[in-house]
Amino acid sequence: MTDSAEIMVKNGRKRQRHRLILMLSVAGIALLCLGWTAWLSSTSVKIKSELEAASALIPALKAKISSADQAGALSTVSGIRSHTLTASEAVDQPLWTLATATPFLGPNFSAVAEIARSADDVVNLGLHPLAEAYGSLDWDKLLPSSSPVNLEPLESASPAVSSASNAVRMSADRLAKVDETKLLPQVADPLKKVRGELQEVTGTLDTAADASRIAPSMMGSNTPRNYLLMIQNNAEARASGGIPGALAVLTIDQGRLTLTAQSSAGDLGVMSPAVPVDASQQEIYSARIGKFMQDVNLTPDFPTAASTAQAMWERKTGQRVDGVLSIDPVALSYILQSTGPVKLDGPENIAASAFGMPLELSGQNVVQTLLSDVYAKIEQPELQDAYFAAVAKEIFATLSKGELDAKRLLEGITRGTEEGRVLIWSATATEQSVIAHYPIGGSAIGPPVAPAQFGVYFNDGTGAKMDFYMKRTVQLIKECPLDGYEQTTVRVVSTNTAPLDAEKSLPAYVTGGGVFGVPAGAVQTNIVAYGPVQSTVETAKLDGHKTDFAPYVHGDRPVGVYAVQIAPGESKMVDFTFGKIVQHTEPNVFVTPTVQSLTDVVLPTITSSCG
């Protein structure tokens, strides 16, 4: 064999070895890739399983915290943490980190890692300190009592609750930065779900942190607090609920409740000169807001109504209260469901019993009694006021004894708050700055108002107690967009369910007797509709036909006002259409609390067909 031939053979063998090495290398890489893929797949399943297991324990944790079972809550949190920690450790492995850098699929692995880490942070930095803080509180001992309440545990819990709130918010912010447009549906959908859940938890924790920060001082931990208590009477509608007929001063000293001075709106008389109210609201609701206690809440903005009421009370009595609390008879019925029936055994109640008034009130009969029977059976306004005052006194006396179901009481107050039946305003600026951000503050303008929030409010124009017989529904109708802006119609249907012979069968005090120009038995209501900030109120219709209405602006929100008069047995429909709505979010509506259940009043939003 020649030298050249030998060289060729040797080169051939080298090429074969190189090809073999290359093939082996490719095969090795392929095997590594397959192994890596298999590991990623099994790890993904494991992460999903661990997070689902953690989520399944959340209801049990809520139950433990609400029942003040600290040991059980901490044990449940530990169980949750074991799952979230496993998931978090899995995404911290080098192979998973490597996967986050791969083209196309990398963002998906990064998103899963953020979800797992956020879940572990929420449990470790949020739920654990929250369980420790809340589990250490004895809720029964924090309820109103005839003896001073030890508020120190609530004050001590505040830092832990605030810390938990901050930790969860940071996790929510991290997840909010993930670009879901680059994700596969299998990752994007769980991400959206986790974001929604975190948003809900964040809101709850923020509320808890704020409450723990201001509640002790508002409950008189340092110095006694005096609050003007207004009982809004839904039988005569006002924007925030009803005419504030019965008044009292509620003193809270280290959690101990005492109902002191009692009065009525009528006793305060006319304010001369009137209490100053900002020009925009005075234009919409007239100067009556600053003249009569009965009319301070013609405006739906409770801070305005409350501060005006405080000024009126001080002017007439010389006492400057620390805040204003408002509640209506429907909310009282929720409270009575936790306290049980209250007996009215005072001399004024014995006198009222001669007119057929009950001497025992419960969650079942208090609304009918206070909003209808008291007017149908007692003609003298001063005796009506005395009965209202006696009822309020007995209910708060029962609360102060502390002999009630703590869980049911909190549920009742929470329900009343969610329906707008419990409102509070503080004269202390730092406290009010917190309260104003929540529905319990009753603000019609400012931060608590959602971007796409509408409002429908009712003000009686009959001068009587006929709203007990009114049944209303409120519905939002999403119209076809116009010139790139959203349009929404607010539809209000009102029905007068009073007897057809109401003029004769109902007392003149209930019907008004035509004193204010409204036929006896008929009901006149000023319907006030608010649109979202910076939108416009375009048209109003009565039973489908365009009609004139009064347009205004309150705090950058458009306002439409229309007065409708409805005879017994009659129904009328009023539509306000709002345009140039720039917020492309799901609209919602807040409505004046009435005798009706809120679920019967607010109907589901519907969308018009745009062809």
XYZ file of C-alpha atoms in Angstrom:
611
model
C 0.000 0.000 0.000
C 1.360 3.356 -0.986
C 1.946 6.157 1.447
C -0.896 8.140 -0.035
C -3.255 5.211 0.388
C -2.263 4.767 3.971
C -2.869 8.451 4.600
C -6.321 8.183 3.051
C -7.189 5.196 5.236
C -5.984 6.956 8.343
C -7.972 10.081 7.460
C -11.028 7.940 6.839
C -10.671 6.332 10.237
C -10.299 9.767 11.844
C -13.410 10.993 10.101
C -15.272 7.909 11.305
C -14.086 8.538 14.878
C -15.105 12.192 14.570
C -18.521 11.203 13.230
C -18.888 8.661 16.026
C -17.868 11.245 18.638
C -20.283 13.766 17.091
C -23.074 11.203 17.042
C -22.361 10.260 20.615
C -22.250 13.931 21.579
C -25.555 14.629 19.836
C -27.058 11.543 21.415
C -25.779 12.672 24.807
C -27.177 16.132 24.356
C -30.460 14.659 23.172
C -30.570 12.412 26.207
C -29.755 15.394 28.441
C -32.485 17.435 26.749
C -34.932 14.601 27.127
C -33.945 14.225 30.742
C -34.174 17.968 31.279
C -37.562 18.049 29.584
C -38.749 15.117 31.659
C -37.504 16.822 34.826
C -39.211 20.092 33.898
C -42.407 18.229 33.137
C -42.429 16.272 36.392
C -41.413 19.373 38.351
C -44.229 21.395 36.744
C -46.734 18.752 37.786
C -45.267 18.759 41.288
C -45.466 22.560 41.570
C -49.065 22.560 40.365
C -49.968 19.808 42.826
C -48.290 21.564 45.770
C -49.959 24.917 45.069
C -53.364 23.299 44.673
C -52.881 21.470 47.976
C -51.967 24.765 49.651
C -55.025 26.504 48.177
C -57.309 23.727 49.433
C -56.304 24.517 53.032
C -57.273 28.207 52.884
C -60.966 27.683 53.851
C -59.865 25.766 56.942
C -57.497 28.599 57.873
C -60.293 31.173 57.555
C -62.468 29.085 59.850
C -59.712 28.751 62.438
C -58.983 32.483 62.459
C -62.657 33.478 62.686
C -63.127 31.132 65.647
C -59.978 32.505 67.354
C -58.385 29.024 67.317
C -54.780 30.217 67.330
C -53.217 26.772 67.682
C -55.361 25.397 64.866
C -54.676 28.426 62.666
C -50.918 28.197 63.117
C -50.991 24.456 62.458
C -52.964 25.031 59.253
C -50.551 27.766 58.164
C -47.663 25.340 58.727
C -49.412 22.835 56.508
C -49.900 25.421 53.799
C -46.272 26.563 54.106
C -44.978 23.032 53.621
C -46.659 22.986 50.208
C -45.682 26.491 49.097
C -42.101 26.019 50.296
C -41.759 22.838 48.254
C -43.042 24.656 45.173
C -40.747 27.630 45.804
C -37.686 25.426 46.277
C -38.452 23.619 43.026
C -38.344 26.797 40.933
C -35.059 27.809 42.590
C -33.296 24.733 41.137
C -30.561 25.509 38.525
C -32.333 23.504 35.797
C -35.524 25.559 36.274
C -33.519 28.781 36.271
C -31.888 27.639 33.007
C -35.338 27.032 31.525
C -36.359 30.633 32.197
C -33.646 31.765 29.730
C -34.828 29.609 26.818
C -36.502 31.249 23.809
C -40.310 31.222 23.590
C -40.982 29.063 26.678
C -38.681 31.019 29.019
C -41.296 33.606 30.069
C -43.677 30.787 31.009
C -41.137 29.207 33.363
C -40.398 32.661 34.801
C -44.112 33.259 35.424
C -44.493 29.917 37.187
C -41.475 30.780 39.352
C -43.024 34.131 40.319
C -46.316 32.453 41.218
C -44.569 29.872 43.410
C -42.342 32.427 45.160
C -45.245 34.827 45.685
C -47.362 32.072 47.172
C -44.611 31.192 49.649
C -44.052 34.845 50.564
C -47.782 35.368 51.146
C -47.887 32.413 53.526
C -44.591 33.023 55.311
C -44.692 36.827 55.543
C -48.435 37.385 55.387
C -50.623 34.559 56.659
C -48.334 33.384 59.450
C -48.061 36.740 61.291
C -51.744 37.364 60.602
C -52.713 34.041 62.177
C -50.537 34.799 65.205
C -52.060 38.258 65.647
C -55.710 37.395 65.069
C -55.550 34.109 66.872
C -54.353 35.890 69.991
C -57.432 38.151 70.092
C -60.387 37.173 72.239
C -63.181 38.622 70.151
C -65.802 38.105 72.848
C -63.791 40.342 75.168
C -63.442 43.025 72.486
C -67.204 43.408 72.120
C -69.136 46.250 73.796
C -69.627 45.669 77.502
C -70.892 47.337 80.649
C -67.292 47.145 81.891
C -64.136 48.619 80.310
C -62.730 46.531 77.467
C -59.021 45.710 77.277
C -58.095 47.156 73.872
C -54.356 46.533 74.293
C -54.365 43.199 72.352
C -55.964 44.953 69.386
C -53.362 47.722 69.511
C -50.566 45.148 69.813
C -51.857 43.258 66.778
C -51.677 46.329 64.536
C -47.959 46.101 63.540
C -48.258 42.420 62.609
C -51.364 43.027 60.521
C -49.716 45.970 58.764
C -46.621 43.865 58.071
C -48.749 41.093 56.608
C -50.585 43.588 54.436
C -47.326 45.021 53.058
C -45.895 41.569 52.316
C -48.943 40.473 50.365
C -49.082 43.768 48.484
C -45.444 43.387 47.392
C -46.191 39.895 46.075
C -49.245 41.193 44.232
C -47.165 43.974 42.683
C -44.546 41.466 41.473
C -47.156 39.335 39.758
C -48.782 42.418 38.227
C -45.542 43.090 36.332
C -45.578 39.706 34.555
C -46.438 40.173 30.854
C -49.193 37.625 30.312
C -49.286 38.249 26.533
C -46.120 36.136 26.200
C -47.531 33.178 28.116
C -49.214 29.975 27.101
C -52.868 29.626 28.194
C -51.837 26.876 30.641
C -49.760 29.482 32.501
C -51.681 32.693 31.750
C -54.994 31.414 33.129
C -53.626 30.352 36.555
C -51.714 33.649 36.686
C -54.922 35.621 36.220
C -56.608 33.552 38.917
C -53.760 34.088 41.387
C -53.752 37.817 40.634
C -57.466 38.029 41.391
C -57.103 36.088 44.629
C -54.158 38.214 45.732
C -56.073 41.386 44.921
C -58.913 40.227 47.172
C -56.523 39.237 49.975
C -54.641 42.520 49.644
C -57.849 44.521 49.985
C -58.906 42.521 53.027
C -55.530 42.898 54.728
C -55.380 46.614 53.953
C -58.765 47.015 55.598
C -57.679 44.982 58.629
C -54.464 46.995 58.956
C -56.319 50.307 58.780
C -58.968 49.143 61.240
C -56.414 47.889 63.767
C -54.634 51.230 63.539
C -57.614 53.533 64.232
C -60.192 51.327 66.001
C -58.675 51.446 69.520
C -58.642 55.246 69.683
C -62.124 55.459 68.168
C -63.321 53.043 70.849
C -61.989 55.346 73.568
C -58.743 53.585 74.432
C -57.052 56.845 75.447
C -59.929 59.213 76.099
C -63.723 58.808 75.975
C -65.342 59.491 72.605
C -68.766 61.056 72.046
C -70.530 60.303 68.762
C -73.765 61.757 67.467
C -75.972 58.784 66.607
C -78.420 59.318 63.744
C -81.078 56.703 63.057
C -82.012 57.169 59.415
C -85.697 56.472 58.830
C -86.149 54.751 55.449
C -89.895 55.496 55.473
C -88.991 59.018 54.321
C -86.145 58.682 51.827
C -82.958 60.671 51.910
C -79.965 60.076 49.646
C -77.931 58.193 52.272
C -80.920 56.242 53.594
C -83.694 58.144 55.335
C -84.615 61.197 57.321
C -82.479 61.372 60.518
C -85.377 61.564 62.951
C -84.071 60.070 66.190
C -80.794 61.435 67.604
C -78.646 60.481 70.563
C -75.103 60.813 71.859
C -73.234 57.517 72.076
C -70.309 57.633 74.490
C -67.577 54.998 74.144
C -65.058 54.791 76.975
C -62.522 51.948 76.621
C -65.094 50.007 74.610
C -67.911 50.578 77.081
C -71.090 51.939 75.434
C -73.431 54.468 77.012
C -76.349 56.174 75.290
C -76.632 59.632 76.822
C -78.470 62.709 75.513
C -81.427 61.778 73.295
C -83.255 64.137 70.997
C -84.845 64.406 67.561
C -84.173 66.373 64.400
C -87.345 68.354 64.985
C -86.172 69.456 68.437
C -83.128 71.216 66.929
C -85.295 73.546 64.870
C -84.084 75.821 62.059
C -80.442 76.866 61.739
C -80.186 80.616 61.289
C -77.834 81.447 59.760
C -77.524 78.183 57.892
C -74.479 75.958 58.371
C -72.151 76.549 55.382
C -72.178 73.833 52.699
C -70.091 73.883 49.517
C -71.712 75.669 46.592
C -71.998 72.676 44.229
C -73.991 70.591 46.703
C -76.121 73.531 47.763
C -76.977 74.107 44.096
C -78.088 70.495 43.675
C -79.817 69.920 47.013
C -80.822 73.463 48.008
C -79.920 75.477 51.084
C -82.056 73.127 53.199
C -78.936 70.990 53.766
C -77.544 73.621 56.106
C -80.856 74.691 57.646
C -82.556 71.542 58.910
C -81.148 68.429 60.575
C -83.849 66.492 58.710
C -82.190 67.457 55.414
C -78.438 67.195 56.051
C -78.391 63.929 54.097
C -80.211 65.113 51.012
C -76.677 64.774 49.668
C -75.344 61.216 49.266
C -71.932 62.410 50.493
C -71.954 61.321 54.139
C -68.859 63.325 55.205
C -70.775 66.457 54.176
C -73.944 65.329 55.955
C -72.074 64.269 59.101
C -69.915 67.372 59.477
C -73.022 69.523 58.948
C -74.896 67.530 61.591
C -71.974 67.935 63.994
C -72.060 71.726 63.521
C -75.840 71.825 64.045
C -75.657 69.752 67.219
C -72.905 71.935 68.656
C -74.769 75.119 67.805
C -77.961 73.960 69.512
C -76.541 72.029 72.494
C -73.052 73.457 72.999
C -71.545 69.954 72.772
C -68.954 69.227 70.081
C -69.086 65.520 69.298
C -66.053 63.539 68.101
C -67.835 62.024 65.146
C -71.145 60.880 63.699
C -72.549 57.346 63.440
C -75.532 56.493 61.287
C -77.676 53.376 61.212
C -81.120 52.469 59.895
C -83.858 50.129 61.219
C -82.913 47.409 58.724
C -79.371 47.348 60.140
C -80.881 47.303 63.634
C -82.761 44.160 62.605
C -79.444 42.535 61.696
C -78.054 43.453 65.121
C -81.139 42.115 66.909
C -80.593 38.783 65.191
C -77.397 38.493 67.255
C -78.674 39.962 70.525
C -82.056 38.266 70.503
C -85.299 40.145 71.291
C -85.202 43.239 73.488
C -87.961 44.093 75.933
C -89.284 47.639 76.167
C -90.333 48.047 79.788
C -89.903 51.790 80.362
C -92.912 53.977 81.214
C -92.907 55.578 77.745
C -93.145 52.114 76.214
C -96.013 51.107 78.442
C -97.806 54.218 77.196
C -97.057 53.261 73.578
C -98.461 49.774 74.167
C -101.856 51.399 74.675
C -101.742 52.248 70.960
C -101.000 48.632 70.070
C -97.215 48.948 69.875
C -95.194 45.820 70.782
C -93.219 45.688 74.023
C -90.701 43.286 72.542
C -88.715 43.863 69.375
C -86.752 41.306 67.383
C -84.976 41.042 64.064
C -88.291 39.958 62.565
C -90.601 42.809 63.625
C -88.392 45.876 64.196
C -88.507 47.142 60.576
C -92.294 46.892 60.263
C -92.693 48.444 63.708
C -90.390 51.421 63.254
C -91.100 52.222 59.619
C -94.851 51.626 59.422
C -96.750 50.652 62.572
C -95.482 53.527 64.707
C -96.987 56.004 62.232
C -100.163 54.053 61.574
C -100.968 53.619 65.293
C -99.546 56.751 66.943
C -100.600 60.102 65.530
C -98.655 62.445 67.806
C -95.123 63.063 66.448
C -93.743 63.608 69.959
C -94.949 60.150 71.040
C -93.474 58.643 67.876
C -90.120 60.238 68.709
C -90.355 58.992 72.296
C -90.958 55.434 71.083
C -87.984 55.644 68.685
C -85.771 56.961 71.476
C -86.862 54.194 73.825
C -86.143 51.523 71.222
C -82.662 52.922 70.550
C -81.946 53.106 74.274
C -82.947 49.484 74.890
C -81.017 48.123 71.907
C -77.793 49.879 72.888
C -78.302 48.941 76.522
C -78.476 45.317 75.392
C -75.317 45.783 73.334
C -73.484 47.293 76.294
C -74.194 44.227 78.414
C -72.044 42.153 76.068
C -74.361 39.132 76.356
C -74.578 38.283 72.671
C -73.252 36.111 69.886
C -70.005 37.811 68.823
C -69.812 36.121 65.432
C -73.422 36.918 64.509
C -73.042 40.518 65.689
C -69.992 41.038 63.462
C -71.824 39.398 60.577
C -74.810 41.696 61.100
C -72.708 44.850 61.274
C -70.705 43.724 58.232
C -73.884 43.110 56.252
C -75.269 46.505 57.240
C -72.010 48.157 56.219
C -71.914 46.414 52.843
C -75.452 47.634 52.135
C -74.623 51.221 53.112
C -76.839 51.094 56.209
C -73.991 51.715 58.680
C -71.930 54.863 58.175
C -69.293 56.648 60.225
C -67.454 59.954 60.145
C -64.674 61.072 62.479
C -63.832 64.663 63.363
C -60.216 63.537 63.854
C -58.480 64.194 60.537
C -56.079 61.235 60.701
C -58.928 58.817 61.384
C -61.198 60.330 58.751
C -58.448 60.128 56.134
C -58.552 56.348 56.612
C -62.343 56.004 56.882
C -62.894 58.078 53.729
C -61.312 55.337 51.593
C -63.947 52.758 52.531
C -67.686 52.352 51.843
C -68.437 52.771 55.568
C -67.329 56.404 55.116
C -70.137 57.014 52.618
C -68.171 59.333 50.314
C -69.835 60.124 46.989
C -66.660 61.620 45.524
C -62.945 60.929 45.879
C -60.806 57.775 46.256
C -63.452 55.250 47.355
C -65.495 55.805 44.187
C -64.609 53.150 41.608
C -63.686 54.308 38.055
C -66.935 52.975 36.548
C -69.200 53.564 39.536
C -72.703 54.952 39.143
C -74.980 56.125 41.922
C -78.759 56.257 42.245
C -80.169 58.140 45.207
C -83.703 58.910 46.364
C -84.941 62.022 48.141
C -88.557 62.196 49.282
C -90.590 65.099 47.963
C -93.870 64.071 49.566
C -93.088 65.286 53.071
C -94.464 62.069 54.525
C -93.662 58.448 55.395
C -94.759 56.799 52.153
C -91.421 55.316 51.105
C -92.278 52.234 53.145
C -94.643 51.368 50.274
C -92.211 52.074 47.437
C -90.615 49.197 45.547
C -87.768 50.059 43.188
C -85.335 48.367 40.860
C -82.121 49.857 39.473
C -80.326 48.417 36.455
C -77.348 49.420 34.332
C -77.630 48.975 30.562
C -74.370 49.064 28.601
C -75.217 50.858 25.370
C -73.340 50.789 22.063
C -70.107 52.847 22.158
C -70.287 56.284 20.532
C -67.247 58.037 19.048
C -64.943 55.648 20.896
C -66.529 56.247 24.317
C -68.635 53.953 26.443
C -72.312 54.770 27.051
C -74.427 53.459 29.919
C -78.076 53.935 30.787
C -79.205 53.896 34.399
C -82.787 52.586 34.572
C -84.921 53.165 37.664
C -88.350 51.543 37.901
C -90.511 52.709 40.828
C -93.805 51.196 41.978
C -96.181 52.566 44.603
C -97.611 49.533 46.444
C -99.774 51.568 48.837
C -103.471 50.623 49.016
C -105.514 52.125 46.192
C -107.588 53.904 48.838
C -104.475 55.122 50.680
C -105.929 58.621 50.884
C -108.578 57.261 53.246
C -107.058 54.082 54.698
C -103.692 55.540 55.749
C -103.201 58.290 58.366
C -102.549 61.806 57.080
C -99.179 61.751 58.856
C -98.157 58.822 56.619
C -99.550 60.186 53.329
C -98.701 63.817 53.980
C -102.341 64.765 53.460
C -101.462 66.796 50.368
C -99.776 69.494 52.457
C -96.810 69.797 50.093
C -98.839 69.643 46.888
C -98.629 65.877 46.422
C -102.025 64.099 46.432
C -102.547 61.911 49.497
C -101.417 58.366 48.711
C -99.112 59.419 45.884
C -95.329 59.492 46.315
C -93.029 62.103 44.848
C -89.343 61.256 44.667
C -86.388 63.240 43.440
C -84.275 60.637 41.662
C -80.602 61.647 41.642
C -78.249 59.761 39.298
C -74.453 60.080 39.433
C -72.170 58.976 36.608
C -68.445 58.102 36.605
C -65.852 60.840 36.965
C -65.453 63.023 33.856
C -68.347 61.401 31.995
C -71.438 63.373 30.937
C -75.159 62.957 31.561
C -76.733 63.137 28.108
C -80.467 62.451 28.299
C -83.332 61.481 30.577
C -86.447 59.551 29.616
C -89.747 58.944 31.396
C -91.351 55.670 30.329
C -89.290 55.689 27.135
C -89.910 59.300 26.143
C -87.308 62.050 26.382
C -87.940 64.543 29.146
C -86.306 67.593 30.618
C -84.129 67.088 33.676
C -81.739 69.096 35.842
C -78.021 68.487 35.057
C -75.310 69.281 37.619
C -71.703 68.412 38.503
C -70.467 67.245 41.916
C -66.760 66.566 42.361
C -66.131 65.896 38.627
C -69.089 63.495 38.564
C -72.072 64.342 36.346
C -75.420 64.433 38.141
C -78.930 64.184 36.708
C -82.027 64.968 38.798
C -85.631 64.174 37.896
C -88.758 64.366 40.081
C -91.322 61.641 39.523
C -94.781 61.380 41.118
C -96.425 57.966 41.378
C -100.004 57.207 42.411
C -100.990 54.055 44.369
C -100.726 50.985 42.144
C -98.745 52.885 39.501
C -95.237 52.224 38.131
C -92.941 54.585 36.245
C -89.566 54.105 34.562
C -86.867 56.787 34.494
C -83.730 56.385 32.348
C -80.579 58.500 32.563
C -78.022 57.934 29.806
C -74.385 58.800 30.517
C -71.814 59.201 27.750
C -68.130 59.915 27.135
C -67.185 57.242 29.675
C -63.463 56.588 29.347
C -63.139 53.781 31.911
C -63.359 50.438 30.106
C -64.079 48.447 33.250
C -67.176 46.627 34.405
C -69.652 49.216 35.752
C -71.330 48.980 39.143
C -73.955 51.028 40.935
C -74.471 52.201 44.514
C -78.074 52.773 45.595
C -79.773 54.497 48.527
C -80.533 51.839 51.185
C -84.296 51.354 51.358
C -86.712 49.047 53.147
C -86.092 46.513 50.386
C -83.264 44.031 50.321
C -80.387 45.303 48.209
C -80.474 42.136 46.096
C -84.082 42.933 45.146
C -83.222 46.496 44.133
C -80.031 46.169 42.072
C -80.563 43.994 39.005
C -77.750 42.447 36.922
C -76.143 44.677 34.306
C -77.271 43.978 30.740
C -75.709 44.852 27.366
C -77.642 46.300 24.426
C -77.340 44.639 21.036
C -75.186 46.767 18.750
C -76.211 44.982 15.555
